[in-house]
Short mmCIF file of C-alpha atoms in Angstrom, two decimals:
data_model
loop_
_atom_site.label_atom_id
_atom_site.label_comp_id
_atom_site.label_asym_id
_atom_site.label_seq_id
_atom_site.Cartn_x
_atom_site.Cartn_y
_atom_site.Cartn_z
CA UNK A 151 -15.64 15.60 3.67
CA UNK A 152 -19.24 14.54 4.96
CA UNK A 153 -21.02 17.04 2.14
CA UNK A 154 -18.79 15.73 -0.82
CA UNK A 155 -19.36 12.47 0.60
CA UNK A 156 -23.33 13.50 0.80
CA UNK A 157 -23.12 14.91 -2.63
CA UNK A 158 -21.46 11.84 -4.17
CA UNK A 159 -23.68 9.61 -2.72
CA UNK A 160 -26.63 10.93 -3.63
CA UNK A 161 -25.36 11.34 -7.11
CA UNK A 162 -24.35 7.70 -7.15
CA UNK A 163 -27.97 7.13 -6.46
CA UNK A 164 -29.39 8.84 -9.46
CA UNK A 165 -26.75 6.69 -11.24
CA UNK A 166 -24.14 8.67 -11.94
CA UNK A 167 -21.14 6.84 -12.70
CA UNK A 168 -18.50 9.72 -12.10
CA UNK A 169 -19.58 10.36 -8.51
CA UNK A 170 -19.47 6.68 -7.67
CA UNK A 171 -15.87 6.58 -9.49
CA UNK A 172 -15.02 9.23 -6.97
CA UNK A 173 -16.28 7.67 -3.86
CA UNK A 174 -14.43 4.74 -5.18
CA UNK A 175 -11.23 6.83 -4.98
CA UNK A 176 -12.12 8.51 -1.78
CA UNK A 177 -12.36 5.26 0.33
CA UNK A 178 -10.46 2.56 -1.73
CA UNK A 179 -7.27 3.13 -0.23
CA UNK A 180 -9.03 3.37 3.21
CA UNK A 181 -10.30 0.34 2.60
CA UNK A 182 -7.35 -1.35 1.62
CA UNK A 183 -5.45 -0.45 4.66
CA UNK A 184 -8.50 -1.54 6.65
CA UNK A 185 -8.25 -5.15 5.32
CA UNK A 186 -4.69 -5.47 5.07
CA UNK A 187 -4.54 -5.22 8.75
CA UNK A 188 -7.29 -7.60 9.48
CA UNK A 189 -6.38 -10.39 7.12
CA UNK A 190 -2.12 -9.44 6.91
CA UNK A 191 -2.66 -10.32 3.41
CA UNK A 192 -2.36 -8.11 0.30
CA UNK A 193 -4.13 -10.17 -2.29
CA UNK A 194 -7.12 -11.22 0.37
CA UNK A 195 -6.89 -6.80 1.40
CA UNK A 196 -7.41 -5.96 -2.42
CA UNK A 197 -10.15 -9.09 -2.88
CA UNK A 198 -12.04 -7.41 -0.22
CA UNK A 199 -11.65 -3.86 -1.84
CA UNK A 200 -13.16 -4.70 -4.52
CA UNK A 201 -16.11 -6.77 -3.38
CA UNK A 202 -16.33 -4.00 -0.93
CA UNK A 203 -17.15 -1.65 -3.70
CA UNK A 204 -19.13 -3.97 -5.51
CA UNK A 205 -21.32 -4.90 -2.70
CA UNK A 206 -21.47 -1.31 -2.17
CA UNK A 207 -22.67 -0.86 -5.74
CA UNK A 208 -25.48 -3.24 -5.81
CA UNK A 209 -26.87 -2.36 -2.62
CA UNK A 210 -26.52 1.58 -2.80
CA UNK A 211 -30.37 2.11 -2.87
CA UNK A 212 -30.13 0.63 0.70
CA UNK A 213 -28.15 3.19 2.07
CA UNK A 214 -29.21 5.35 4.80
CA UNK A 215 -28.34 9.01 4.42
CA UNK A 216 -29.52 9.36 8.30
CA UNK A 217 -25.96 7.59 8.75
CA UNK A 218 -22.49 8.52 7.46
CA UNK A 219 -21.42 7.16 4.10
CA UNK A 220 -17.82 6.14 5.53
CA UNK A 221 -19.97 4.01 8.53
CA UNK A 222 -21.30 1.66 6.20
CA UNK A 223 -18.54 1.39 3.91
CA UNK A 224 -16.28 0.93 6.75
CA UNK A 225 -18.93 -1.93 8.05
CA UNK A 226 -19.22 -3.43 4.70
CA UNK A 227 -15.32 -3.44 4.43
CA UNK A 228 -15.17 -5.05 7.99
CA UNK A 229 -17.70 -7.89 7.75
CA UNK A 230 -16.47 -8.98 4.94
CA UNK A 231 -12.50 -9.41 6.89
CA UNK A 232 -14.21 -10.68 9.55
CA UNK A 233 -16.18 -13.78 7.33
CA UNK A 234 -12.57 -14.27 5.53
CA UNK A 235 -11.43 -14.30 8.65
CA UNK A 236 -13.57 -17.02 10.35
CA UNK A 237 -13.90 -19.08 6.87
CA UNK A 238 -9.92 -19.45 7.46
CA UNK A 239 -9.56 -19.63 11.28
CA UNK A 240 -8.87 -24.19 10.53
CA UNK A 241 -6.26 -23.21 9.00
CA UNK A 242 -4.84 -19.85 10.47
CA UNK A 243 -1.90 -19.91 13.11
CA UNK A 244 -0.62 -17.33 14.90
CA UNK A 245 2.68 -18.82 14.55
CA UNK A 246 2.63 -18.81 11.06
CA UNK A 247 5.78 -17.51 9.65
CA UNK A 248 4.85 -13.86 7.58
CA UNK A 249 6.42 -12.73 4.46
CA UNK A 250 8.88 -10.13 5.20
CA UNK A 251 7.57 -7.84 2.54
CA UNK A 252 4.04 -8.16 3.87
CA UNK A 253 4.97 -6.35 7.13
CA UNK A 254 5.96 -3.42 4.78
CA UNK A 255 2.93 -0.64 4.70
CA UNK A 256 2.52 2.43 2.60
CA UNK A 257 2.95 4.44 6.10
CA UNK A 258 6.46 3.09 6.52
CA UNK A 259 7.63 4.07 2.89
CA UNK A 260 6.97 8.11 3.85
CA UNK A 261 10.14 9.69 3.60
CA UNK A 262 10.62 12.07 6.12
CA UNK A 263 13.81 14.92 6.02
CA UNK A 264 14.46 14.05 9.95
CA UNK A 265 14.88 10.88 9.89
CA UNK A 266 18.42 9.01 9.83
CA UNK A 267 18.68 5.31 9.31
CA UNK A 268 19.07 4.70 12.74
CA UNK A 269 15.83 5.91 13.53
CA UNK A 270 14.01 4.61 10.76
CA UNK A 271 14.94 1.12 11.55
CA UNK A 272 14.46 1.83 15.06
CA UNK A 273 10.77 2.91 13.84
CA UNK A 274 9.89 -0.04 11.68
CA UNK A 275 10.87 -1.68 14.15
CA UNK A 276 8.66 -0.39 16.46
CA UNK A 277 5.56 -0.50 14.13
CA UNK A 278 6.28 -4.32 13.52
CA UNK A 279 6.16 -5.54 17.13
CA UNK A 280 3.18 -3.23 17.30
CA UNK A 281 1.38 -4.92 13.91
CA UNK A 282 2.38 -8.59 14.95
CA UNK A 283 1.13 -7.51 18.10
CA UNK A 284 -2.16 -6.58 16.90
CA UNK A 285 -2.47 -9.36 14.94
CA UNK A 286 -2.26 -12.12 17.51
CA UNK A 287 -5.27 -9.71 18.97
CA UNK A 288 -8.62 -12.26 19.08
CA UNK A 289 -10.25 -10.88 16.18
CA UNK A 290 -13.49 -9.22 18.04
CA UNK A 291 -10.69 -6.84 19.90
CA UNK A 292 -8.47 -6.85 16.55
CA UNK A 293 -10.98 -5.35 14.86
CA UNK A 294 -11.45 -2.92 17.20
CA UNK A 295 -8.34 -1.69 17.54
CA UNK A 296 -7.89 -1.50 14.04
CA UNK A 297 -10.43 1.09 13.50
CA UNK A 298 -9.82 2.93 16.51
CA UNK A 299 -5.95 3.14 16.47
CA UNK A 300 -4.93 2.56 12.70
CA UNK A 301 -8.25 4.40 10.68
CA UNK A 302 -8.69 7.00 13.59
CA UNK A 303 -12.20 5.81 14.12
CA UNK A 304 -14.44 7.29 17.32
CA UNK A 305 -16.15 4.82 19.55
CA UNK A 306 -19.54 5.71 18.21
CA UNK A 307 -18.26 5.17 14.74
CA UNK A 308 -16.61 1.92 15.39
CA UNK A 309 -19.76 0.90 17.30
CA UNK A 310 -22.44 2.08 14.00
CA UNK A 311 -19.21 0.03 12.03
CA UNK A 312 -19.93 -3.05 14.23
CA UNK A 313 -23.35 -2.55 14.78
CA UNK A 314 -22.58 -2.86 18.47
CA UNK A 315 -23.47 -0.74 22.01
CA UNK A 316 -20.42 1.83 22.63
CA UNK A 317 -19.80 0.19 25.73
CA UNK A 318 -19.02 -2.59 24.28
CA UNK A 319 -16.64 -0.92 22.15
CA UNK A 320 -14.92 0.84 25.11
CA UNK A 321 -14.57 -2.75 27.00
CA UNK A 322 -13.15 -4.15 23.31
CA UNK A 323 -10.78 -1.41 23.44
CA UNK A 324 -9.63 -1.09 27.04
CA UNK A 325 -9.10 -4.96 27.42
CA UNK A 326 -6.94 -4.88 23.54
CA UNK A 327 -4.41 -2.37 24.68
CA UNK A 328 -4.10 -4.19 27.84
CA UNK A 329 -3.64 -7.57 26.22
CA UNK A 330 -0.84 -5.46 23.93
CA UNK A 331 0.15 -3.56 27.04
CA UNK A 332 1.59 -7.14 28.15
CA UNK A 333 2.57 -8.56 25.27
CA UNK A 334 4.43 -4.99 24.50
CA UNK A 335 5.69 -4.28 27.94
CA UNK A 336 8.43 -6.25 27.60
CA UNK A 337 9.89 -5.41 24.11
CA UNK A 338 9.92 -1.75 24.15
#
């Protein structure tokens, strides 16, 4: 992945429209899922998709190929959740009733030939309380956990993503799945 990504990038550079369409297609579903968590919004997810990619676009000479190409998408993708983010928190309420079909993610739509229906409900379930969970996460741990637990990020990636000492990271992380340890504890 990290020499296609290389290769892309560096034919992006040279302005070659194909390879950028491809690292468009490589991370734009990443991407998506990344936001969608943050925000729990689908239209605000693909808004930040695309400005993602455009920001991406206009400031591709400024990349640093010392640094992984998914690191500073991935910190692109995140700032710009994390201004929505604070441009709404007035307004934002934990308590907010959520759309039923916005709890509904591409991960919970994979068939799978064990599964029964009892199971399956008992999973989505499962992977609600853990989302709402999440989300009532302060947003400098929800972020975080995000792109430790959901996009399978390492600590040094998350803190290149964040622009922030790994320690830091591994406090972020160890007091989130506390705080969902005991909001959790309880319900399953």
């Amino acid at each position: 992945m990290e020499n296609l990504e290389g290769r892309l990038t560096k034919l992006a550079l040279k302005g070659d429209q194909r390879a950028f369409a491809e690292l468009v297609e490589l991370y734009k579903d990443k991407i998506y899922h990344l936001a969608y968590r943050m925000l729990n919004n689908r239209h605000e997810a693909e808004d930040v998709v695309q400005e993602t990619f455009l920001r991406v676009y206009r400031n591709l000479d400024r990349y640093d190929d010392k640094q992984k190409f998914s690191t500073w998408i991935y910190r692109i993708g995140t700032n710009l959740c994390i201004d929505r983010l604070r441009k709404r928190r007035p307004t934002y309420s934990l308590d907010a009733e959520m759309n039923d079909q916005e709890g509904i993610d591409g991960y919970s739509m994979i068939p799978s030939d064990n599964v029964t229906p009892e199971t399956e409900l008992l999973l989505s379930e499962t992977q609600r309380l853990i989302y709402e969970a999440i989300d009532s996460l302060p947003v400098k741990y929800r972020s975080v956990m995000i792109l430790r637990y959901l996009q399978d990020l390492s600590l040094q990636e998350i803190g290149d993503v964040l622009d922030m000492p790994v320690t830091t990271i591994k406090t972020r992380v160890h007091r989130g799945r506390e705080f969902l340890r005991k909001k959790l504890g309880p319900k399953l």
